[in-house]
Coordinates of C-alpha atoms and ligand atoms in Angstrom, one line a residue:
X17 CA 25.8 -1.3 23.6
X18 CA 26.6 2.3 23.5
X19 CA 23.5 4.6 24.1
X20 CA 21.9 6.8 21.7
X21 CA 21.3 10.5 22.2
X22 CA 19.1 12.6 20.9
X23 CA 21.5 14.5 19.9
X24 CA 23.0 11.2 17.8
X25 CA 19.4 11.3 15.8
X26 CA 19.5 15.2 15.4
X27 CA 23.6 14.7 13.8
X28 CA 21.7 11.9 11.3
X29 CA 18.5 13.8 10.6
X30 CA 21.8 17.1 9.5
X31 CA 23.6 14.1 7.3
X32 CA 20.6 12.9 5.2
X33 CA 20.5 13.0 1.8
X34 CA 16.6 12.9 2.2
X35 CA 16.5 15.7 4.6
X36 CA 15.2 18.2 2.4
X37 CA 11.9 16.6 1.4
X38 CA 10.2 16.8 4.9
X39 CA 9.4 20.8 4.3
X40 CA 7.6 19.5 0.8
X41 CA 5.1 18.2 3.2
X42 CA 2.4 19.8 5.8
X43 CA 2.7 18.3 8.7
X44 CA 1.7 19.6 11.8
X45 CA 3.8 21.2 14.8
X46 CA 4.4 19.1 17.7
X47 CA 3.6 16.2 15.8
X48 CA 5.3 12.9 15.4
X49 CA 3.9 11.1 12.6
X50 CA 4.6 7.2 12.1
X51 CA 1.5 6.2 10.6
X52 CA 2.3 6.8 6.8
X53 CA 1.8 3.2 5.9
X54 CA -1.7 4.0 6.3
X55 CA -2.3 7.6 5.5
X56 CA 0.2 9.1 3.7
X57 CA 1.1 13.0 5.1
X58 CA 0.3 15.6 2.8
X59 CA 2.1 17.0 0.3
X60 CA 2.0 20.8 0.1
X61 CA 2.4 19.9 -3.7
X62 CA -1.3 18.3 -3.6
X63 CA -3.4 20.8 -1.8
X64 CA -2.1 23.2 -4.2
X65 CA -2.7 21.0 -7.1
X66 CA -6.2 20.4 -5.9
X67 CA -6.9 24.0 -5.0
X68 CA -6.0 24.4 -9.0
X69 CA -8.3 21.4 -9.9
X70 CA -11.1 23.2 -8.3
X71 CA -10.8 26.7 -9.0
X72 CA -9.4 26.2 -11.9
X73 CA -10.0 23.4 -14.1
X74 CA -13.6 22.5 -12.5
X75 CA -14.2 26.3 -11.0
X76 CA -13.5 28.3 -14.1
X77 CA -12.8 25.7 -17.0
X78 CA -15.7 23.3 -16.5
X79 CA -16.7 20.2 -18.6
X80 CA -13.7 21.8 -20.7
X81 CA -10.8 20.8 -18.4
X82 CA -11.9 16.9 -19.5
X83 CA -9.7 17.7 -22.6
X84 CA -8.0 20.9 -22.1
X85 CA -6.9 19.9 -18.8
X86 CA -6.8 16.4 -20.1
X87 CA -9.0 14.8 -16.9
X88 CA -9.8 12.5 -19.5
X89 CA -6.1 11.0 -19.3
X90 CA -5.3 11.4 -15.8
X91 CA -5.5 7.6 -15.0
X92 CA -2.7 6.8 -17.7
X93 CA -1.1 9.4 -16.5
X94 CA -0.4 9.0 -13.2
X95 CA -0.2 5.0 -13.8
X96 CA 3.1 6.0 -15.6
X97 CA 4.4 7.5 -12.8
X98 CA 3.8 4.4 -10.2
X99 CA 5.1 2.2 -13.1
X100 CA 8.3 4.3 -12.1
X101 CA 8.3 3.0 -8.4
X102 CA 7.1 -0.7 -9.6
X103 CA 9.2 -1.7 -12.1
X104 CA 6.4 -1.8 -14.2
X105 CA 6.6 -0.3 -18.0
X106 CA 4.1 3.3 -18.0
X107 CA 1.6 1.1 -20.4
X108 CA 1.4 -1.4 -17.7
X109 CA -0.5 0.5 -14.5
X110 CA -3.5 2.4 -14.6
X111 CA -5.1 4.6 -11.6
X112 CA -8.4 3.8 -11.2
X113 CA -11.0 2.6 -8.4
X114 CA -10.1 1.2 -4.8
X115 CA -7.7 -1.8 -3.9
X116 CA -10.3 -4.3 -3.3
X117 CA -12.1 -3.1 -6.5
X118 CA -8.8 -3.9 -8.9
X119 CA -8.4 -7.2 -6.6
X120 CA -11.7 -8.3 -7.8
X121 CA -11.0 -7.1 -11.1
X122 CA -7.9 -8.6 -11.3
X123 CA -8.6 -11.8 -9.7
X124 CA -11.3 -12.6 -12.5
X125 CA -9.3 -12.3 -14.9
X126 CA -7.2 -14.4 -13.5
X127 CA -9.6 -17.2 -13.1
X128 CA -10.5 -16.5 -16.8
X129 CA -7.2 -17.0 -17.7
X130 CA -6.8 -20.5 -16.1
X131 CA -10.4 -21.8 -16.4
X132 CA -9.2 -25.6 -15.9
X133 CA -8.2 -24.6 -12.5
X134 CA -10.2 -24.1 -9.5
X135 CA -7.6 -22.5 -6.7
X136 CA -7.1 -19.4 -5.6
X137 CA -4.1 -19.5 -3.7
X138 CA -3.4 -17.2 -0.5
X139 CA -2.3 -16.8 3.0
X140 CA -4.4 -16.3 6.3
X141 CA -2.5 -13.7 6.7
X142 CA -3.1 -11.5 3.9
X143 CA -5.0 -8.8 4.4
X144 CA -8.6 -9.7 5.0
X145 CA -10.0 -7.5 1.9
X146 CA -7.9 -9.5 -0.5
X147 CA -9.4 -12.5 1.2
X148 CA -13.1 -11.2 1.1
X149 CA -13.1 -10.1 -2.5
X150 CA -11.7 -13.8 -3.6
X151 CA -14.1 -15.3 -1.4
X152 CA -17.2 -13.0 -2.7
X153 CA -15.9 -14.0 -6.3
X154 CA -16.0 -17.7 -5.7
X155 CA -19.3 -17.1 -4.3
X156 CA -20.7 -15.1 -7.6
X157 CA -18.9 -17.4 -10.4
X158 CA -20.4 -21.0 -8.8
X159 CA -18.4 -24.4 -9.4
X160 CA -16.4 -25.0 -12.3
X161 CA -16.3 -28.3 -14.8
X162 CA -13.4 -29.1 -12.4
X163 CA -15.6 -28.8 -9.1
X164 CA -15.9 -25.7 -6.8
X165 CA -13.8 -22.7 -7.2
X166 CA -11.6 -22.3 -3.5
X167 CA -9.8 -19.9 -2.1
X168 CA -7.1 -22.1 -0.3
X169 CA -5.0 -20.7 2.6
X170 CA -1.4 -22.0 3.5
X171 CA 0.6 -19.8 6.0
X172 CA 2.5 -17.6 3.8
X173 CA 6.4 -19.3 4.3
X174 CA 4.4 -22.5 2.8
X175 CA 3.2 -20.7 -0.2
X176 CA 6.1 -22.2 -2.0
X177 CA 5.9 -25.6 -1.0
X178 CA 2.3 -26.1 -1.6
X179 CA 3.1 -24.7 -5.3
X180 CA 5.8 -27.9 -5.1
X181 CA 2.7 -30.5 -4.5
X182 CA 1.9 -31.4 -8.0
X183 CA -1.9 -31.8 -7.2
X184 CA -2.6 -29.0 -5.5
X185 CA -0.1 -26.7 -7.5
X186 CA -2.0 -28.1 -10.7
X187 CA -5.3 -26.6 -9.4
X188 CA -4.0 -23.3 -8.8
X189 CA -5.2 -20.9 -10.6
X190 CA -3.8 -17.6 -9.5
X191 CA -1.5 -16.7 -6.1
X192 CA -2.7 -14.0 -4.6
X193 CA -0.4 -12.1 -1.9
X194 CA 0.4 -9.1 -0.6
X195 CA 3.9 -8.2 -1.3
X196 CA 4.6 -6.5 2.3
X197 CA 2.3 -8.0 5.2
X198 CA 0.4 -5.0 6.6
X199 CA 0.8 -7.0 10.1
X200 CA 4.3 -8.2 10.3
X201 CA 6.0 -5.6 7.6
X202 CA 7.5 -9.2 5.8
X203 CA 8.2 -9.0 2.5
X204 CA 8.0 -12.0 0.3
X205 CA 10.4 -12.9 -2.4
X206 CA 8.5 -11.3 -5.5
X207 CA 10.5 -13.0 -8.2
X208 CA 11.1 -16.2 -6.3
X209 CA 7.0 -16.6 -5.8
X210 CA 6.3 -16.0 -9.1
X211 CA 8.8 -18.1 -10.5
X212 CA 7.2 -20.8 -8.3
X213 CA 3.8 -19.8 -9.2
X214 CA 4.5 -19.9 -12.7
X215 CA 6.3 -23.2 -12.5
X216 CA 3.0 -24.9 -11.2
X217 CA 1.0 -22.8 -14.7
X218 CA -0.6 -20.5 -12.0
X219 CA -0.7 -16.6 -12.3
X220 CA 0.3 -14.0 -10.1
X221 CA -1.3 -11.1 -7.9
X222 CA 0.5 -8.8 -6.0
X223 CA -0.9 -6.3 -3.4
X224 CA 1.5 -3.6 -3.5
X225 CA -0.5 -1.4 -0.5
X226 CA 2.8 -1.5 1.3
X227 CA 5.4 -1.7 -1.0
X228 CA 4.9 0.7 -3.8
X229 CA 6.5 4.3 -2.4
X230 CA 8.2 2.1 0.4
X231 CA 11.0 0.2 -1.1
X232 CA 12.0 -1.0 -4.3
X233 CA 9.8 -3.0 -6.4
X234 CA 10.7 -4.8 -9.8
X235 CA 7.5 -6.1 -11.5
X236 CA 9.3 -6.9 -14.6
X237 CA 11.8 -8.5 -13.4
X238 CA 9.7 -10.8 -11.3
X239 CA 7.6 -11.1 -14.6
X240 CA 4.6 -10.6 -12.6
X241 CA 1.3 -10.9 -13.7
X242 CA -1.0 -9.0 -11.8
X243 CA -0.6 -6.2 -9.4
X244 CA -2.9 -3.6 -7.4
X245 CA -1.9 -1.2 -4.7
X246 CA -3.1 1.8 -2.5
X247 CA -2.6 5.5 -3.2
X248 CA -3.0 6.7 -0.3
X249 CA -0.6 5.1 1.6
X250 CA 3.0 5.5 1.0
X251 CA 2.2 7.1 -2.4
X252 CA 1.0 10.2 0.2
X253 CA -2.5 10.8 -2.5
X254 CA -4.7 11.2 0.2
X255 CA -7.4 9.6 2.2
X256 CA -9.4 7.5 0.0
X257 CA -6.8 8.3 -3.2
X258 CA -7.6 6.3 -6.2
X259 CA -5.8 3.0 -6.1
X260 CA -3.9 1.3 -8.8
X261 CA -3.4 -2.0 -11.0
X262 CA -0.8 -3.5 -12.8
X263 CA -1.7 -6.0 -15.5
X264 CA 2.1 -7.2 -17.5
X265 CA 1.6 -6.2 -21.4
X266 CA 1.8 -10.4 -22.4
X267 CA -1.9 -10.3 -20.9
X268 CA -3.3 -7.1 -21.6
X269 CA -5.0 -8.0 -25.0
X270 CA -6.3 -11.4 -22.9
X271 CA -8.2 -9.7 -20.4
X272 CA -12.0 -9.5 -20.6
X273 CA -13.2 -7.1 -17.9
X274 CA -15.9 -8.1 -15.3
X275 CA -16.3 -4.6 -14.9
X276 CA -17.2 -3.7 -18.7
X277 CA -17.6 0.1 -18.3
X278 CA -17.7 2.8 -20.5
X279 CA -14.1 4.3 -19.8
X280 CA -13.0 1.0 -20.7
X281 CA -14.7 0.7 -23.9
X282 CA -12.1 1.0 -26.9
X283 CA -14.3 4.1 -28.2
X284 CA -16.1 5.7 -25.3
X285 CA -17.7 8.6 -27.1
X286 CA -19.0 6.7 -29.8
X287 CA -22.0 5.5 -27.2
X288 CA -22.0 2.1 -29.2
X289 CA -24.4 -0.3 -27.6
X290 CA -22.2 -3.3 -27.9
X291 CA -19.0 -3.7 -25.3
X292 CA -15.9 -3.6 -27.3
X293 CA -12.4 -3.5 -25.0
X294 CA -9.6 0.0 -25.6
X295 CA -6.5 -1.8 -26.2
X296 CA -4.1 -2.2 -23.7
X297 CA -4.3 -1.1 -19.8
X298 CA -7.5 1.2 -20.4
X299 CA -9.9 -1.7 -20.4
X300 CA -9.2 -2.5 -17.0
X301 CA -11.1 1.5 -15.9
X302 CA -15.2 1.1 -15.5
X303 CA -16.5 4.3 -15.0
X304 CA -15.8 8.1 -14.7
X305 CA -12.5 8.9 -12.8
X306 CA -12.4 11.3 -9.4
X307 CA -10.6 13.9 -10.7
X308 CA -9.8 15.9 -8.1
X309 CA -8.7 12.6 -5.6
X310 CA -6.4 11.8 -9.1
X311 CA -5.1 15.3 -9.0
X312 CA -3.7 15.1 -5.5
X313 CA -2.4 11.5 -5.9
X314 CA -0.8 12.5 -9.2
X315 CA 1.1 16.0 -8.0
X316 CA 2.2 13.3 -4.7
X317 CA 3.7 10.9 -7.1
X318 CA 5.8 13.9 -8.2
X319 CA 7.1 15.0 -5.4
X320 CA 8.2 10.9 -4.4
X321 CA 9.4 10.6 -8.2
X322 CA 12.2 13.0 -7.1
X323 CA 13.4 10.8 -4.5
X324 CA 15.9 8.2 -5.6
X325 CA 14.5 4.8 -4.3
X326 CA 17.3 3.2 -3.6
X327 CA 18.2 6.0 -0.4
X328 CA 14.5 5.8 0.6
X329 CA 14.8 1.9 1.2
X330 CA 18.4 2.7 3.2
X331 CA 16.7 5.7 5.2
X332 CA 13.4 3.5 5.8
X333 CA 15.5 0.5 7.2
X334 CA 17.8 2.8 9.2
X335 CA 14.6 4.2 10.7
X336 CA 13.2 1.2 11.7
X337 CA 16.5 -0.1 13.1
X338 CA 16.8 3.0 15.5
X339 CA 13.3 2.7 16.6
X340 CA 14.2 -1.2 17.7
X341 CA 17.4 0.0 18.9
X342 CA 15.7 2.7 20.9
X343 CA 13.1 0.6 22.4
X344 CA 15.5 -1.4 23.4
X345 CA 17.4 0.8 25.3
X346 CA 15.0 2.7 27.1
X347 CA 11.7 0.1 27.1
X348 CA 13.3 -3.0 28.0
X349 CA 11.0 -3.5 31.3
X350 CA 8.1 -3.1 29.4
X351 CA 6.9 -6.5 27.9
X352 CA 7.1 -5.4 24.5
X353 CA 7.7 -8.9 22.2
X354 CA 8.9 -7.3 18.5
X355 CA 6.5 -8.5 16.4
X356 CA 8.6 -7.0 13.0
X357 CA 9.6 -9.0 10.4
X358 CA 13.7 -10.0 11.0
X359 CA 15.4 -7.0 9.0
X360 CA 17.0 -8.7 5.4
X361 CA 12.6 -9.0 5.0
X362 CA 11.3 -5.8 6.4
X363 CA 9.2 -3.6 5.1
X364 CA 8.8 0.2 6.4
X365 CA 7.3 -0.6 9.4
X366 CA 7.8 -2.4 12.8
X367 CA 5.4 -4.1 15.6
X368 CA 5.7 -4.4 19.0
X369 CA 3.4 -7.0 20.8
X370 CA 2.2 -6.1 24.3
X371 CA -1.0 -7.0 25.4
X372 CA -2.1 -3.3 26.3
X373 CA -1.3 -2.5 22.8
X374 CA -4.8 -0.5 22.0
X375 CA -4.4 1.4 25.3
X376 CA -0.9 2.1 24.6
X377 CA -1.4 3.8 21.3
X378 CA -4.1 5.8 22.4
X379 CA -1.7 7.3 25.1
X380 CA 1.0 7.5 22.2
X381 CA -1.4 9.5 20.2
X382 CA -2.6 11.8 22.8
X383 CA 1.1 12.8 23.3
X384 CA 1.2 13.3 19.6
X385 CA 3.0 10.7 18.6
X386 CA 0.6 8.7 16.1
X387 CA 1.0 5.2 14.8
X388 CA -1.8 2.9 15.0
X389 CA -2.8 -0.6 16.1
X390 CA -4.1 -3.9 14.9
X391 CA -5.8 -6.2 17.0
X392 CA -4.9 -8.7 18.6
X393 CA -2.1 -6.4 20.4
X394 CA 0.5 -4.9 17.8
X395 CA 1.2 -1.5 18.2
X396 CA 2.1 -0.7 14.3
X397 CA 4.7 2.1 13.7
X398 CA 5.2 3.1 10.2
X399 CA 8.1 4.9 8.4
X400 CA 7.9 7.5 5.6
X401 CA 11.2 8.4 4.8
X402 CA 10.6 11.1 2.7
X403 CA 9.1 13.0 5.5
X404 CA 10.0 11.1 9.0
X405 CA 13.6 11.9 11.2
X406 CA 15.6 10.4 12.9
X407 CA 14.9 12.9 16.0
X408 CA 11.3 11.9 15.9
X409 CA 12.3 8.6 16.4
X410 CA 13.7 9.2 19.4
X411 CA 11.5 11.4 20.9
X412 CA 8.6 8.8 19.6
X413 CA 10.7 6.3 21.9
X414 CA 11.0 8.9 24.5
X415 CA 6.8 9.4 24.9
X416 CA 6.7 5.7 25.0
X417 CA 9.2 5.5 27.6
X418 CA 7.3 7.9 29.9
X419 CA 3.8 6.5 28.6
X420 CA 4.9 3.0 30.3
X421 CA 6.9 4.6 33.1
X422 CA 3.6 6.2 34.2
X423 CA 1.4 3.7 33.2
X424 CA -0.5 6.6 31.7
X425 CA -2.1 4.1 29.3
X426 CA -3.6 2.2 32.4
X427 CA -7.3 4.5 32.0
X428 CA -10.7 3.9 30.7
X429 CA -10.2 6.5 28.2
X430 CA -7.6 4.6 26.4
X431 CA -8.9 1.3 26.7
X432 CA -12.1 2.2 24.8
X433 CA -11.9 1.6 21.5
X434 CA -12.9 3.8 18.5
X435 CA -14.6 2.5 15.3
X436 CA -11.0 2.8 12.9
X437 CA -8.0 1.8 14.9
Ligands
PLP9 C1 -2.6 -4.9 1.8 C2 -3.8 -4.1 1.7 N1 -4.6 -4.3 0.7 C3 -5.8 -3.5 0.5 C4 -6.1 -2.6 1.4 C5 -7.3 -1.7 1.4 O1 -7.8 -1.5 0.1 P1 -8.9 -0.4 -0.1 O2 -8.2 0.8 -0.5 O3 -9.8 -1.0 -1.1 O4 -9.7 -0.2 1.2 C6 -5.2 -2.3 2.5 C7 -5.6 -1.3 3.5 O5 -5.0 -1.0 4.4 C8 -4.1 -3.1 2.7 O6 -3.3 -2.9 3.7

């Protein structure tokens, strides 16, 4: 194996065709930041969009800017956009509320949709607010004519076969997955799941937190159902950004909201006292929408519109591959175990297993170099290849190198753990 240079990153980092996105972005000197498959860095685009929103529209404009800055819009507005990165058609995603809000939202309909059926199908693995909210659902609907509402768990490479057993799959109301394991980085087949899915009558939920932004995603072509995801992830809309949901036009006019609010209503300013759905994706909002949050995620989704996906998917890959490659080389010793998804199912992220892991990271990050950890002991390293080198990558490598070669992890200062890891 030959060895790579530092000098081999900076000669990649001069040939990319996504080179000239990282100065869109304000990220810090000094700085190595792998950790935008939880926080997404932020665009310079944003902060001035949101200085605008306050001076501005709220500052100067007031209760105005709801039409003449069209606030009022701003969900349906920047839905179109993610449709974009989804696959999805602009009239089937709406920006509204949190991820776990829109899985609960979307999860009852679900059920609604299938009410002979008492399964909801997922994977231990999935991340545990998609498991809570299905769990705290079951809890608040009761039993069905059919017996108790479940959530069922099969490890996620079994999700197909346990569609195959004809009593189980004939239960199963919805399949409820998250597209890119925030764990592992392993994607699932979307269109093969779904086809599965909809072969044993059951619906379909993805959890797009780690796709949408990441890699290509074809919602329509998978003929999903059901979809939610993060903004403030790989979408870069900021912490706590408004999150998103999918919901396929065949179903739109089906869906009766458990969360009947007002910006849902077909006629919101008419105060009726009777609930009557808007058409379409608008009856999935429920109340007023955080502006100025919106107005950062929705100047982000510009500046990652601009990107053509296809070379972010190559870039993020090619990233991920030198950071393996790299630890490899210089961290062999170390009794890291890669904990990544194999490559042809990666996401935009890698693991490495080591049983220090939490003690680790904190030395990575006090040497600048930021990725973040998830217990039991995976070290998580995300990339964002609209903002992320090759060069960092090596000198992310390098700080690890040294961090292990000095055991400067091996302190109580590191090995006591903060509230968010
Ligand atoms: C797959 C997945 N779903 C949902 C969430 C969180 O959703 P929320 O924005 O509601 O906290 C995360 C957060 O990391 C996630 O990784």
């Amino acid at each position: 194996m030959t060895t790579i240079t530092r000098a081999d990153c900076e000669a990649r980092d001069r040939a990319d065709p996504l080179a000239s996105f990282r100065e869109r972005f304000a990220l810090p000197e000094g700085i190595v930041y792998l950790d935008g498959n939880s926080l997404g860095a932020l665009p310079k685009a944003a902060a001035l969009r949101v200085k605008h929103a306050v001076e501005r529209e709220w500052g100067a404009d007031l209760i105005k800017s709801w039409n003449v800055h069209r606030w009022i819009d701003l969900p349906q507005r920047a839905g179109a956009k993610i449709a974009r990165l989804v696959g999805a058609k602009a009239s089937e995603v709406i920006v509204a509320d949190s991820t776990s809000v829109n899985l609960f939202k979307m999860l009852a309909a679900a059920l609604r949709m299938r009410p002979g059926r008492r399964v909801i199908l997922s994977e231990p693995g999935n991340f545990p607010t998609d498991l809570y909210v299905a769990q705290g659902l079951i809890e608040m609907l009761g039993d069905r004519p059919g017996g108790k509402l479940e959530l069922k768990l099969v490890p996620g490479e079994q999700i197909v076969g346990a569609l195959d057993d004809a009593a189980l799959g004939a239960d199963v109301a919805v399949v409820s997955l998250t597209h890119v394991n925030y764990k592992s980085g392993r994607i699932h087949d979307m269109a093969a799941v779904t086809a599965k899915a909809h072969a044993a009558g059951a619906l379909m939920l993805w959890d797009l937190a780690h796709s949408a932004g990441a890699l290509p995603v074809d919602l329509g072509a998978a003929k999903a159902d059901f979809a939610v995801g993060c903004g403030y992830k790989y979408l870069n809309g900021g912490p706590g950004a408004p999150a998103f949901l999918f919901v396929a036009e065949r179903h739109q006019a089906a869906i009766r909201p458990p969360l009947a609010g007002w910006m849902g209503h077909a006629h919101p300013f008419t105060f009726d006292v009777g609930y009557e759905p808007a058409p379409g994706i608008a009856r999935n909002l429920c109340g007023t929408p955080p502006v100025l949050s919106m107005s950062a995620l929705d100047a982000a989704l510009d500046v990652m519109l601009e990107a053509d996906m296809g070379a972010l998917r190559a870039k993020s890959l090619a990233l991920g591959d030198l950071f393996l490659a790299l630890v490899e080389q210089r961290c062999a010793a170390h009794g890291f175990r890669n904990g990544s998804a194999a490559r042809h199912e990666r996401g935009s992220q890698v693991g490495l297993l080591h049983p220090e892991g939490y003690a680790i990271m904190q030395a990575l990050i006090a040497r600048g170099v930021i990725g973040d950890f998830r217990a039991p002991d995976m070290l998580r390293f995300g990339f964002a290849p609209l903002y992320n080198r090759y060069a960092e990558v090596w000198d992310a490598v390098d700080a690890l190198a040294s961090v292990m070669d000095t055991r400067a992890w091996d302190t109580p200062q590191f090995k006591a753990r903060a509230a968010v890891t």
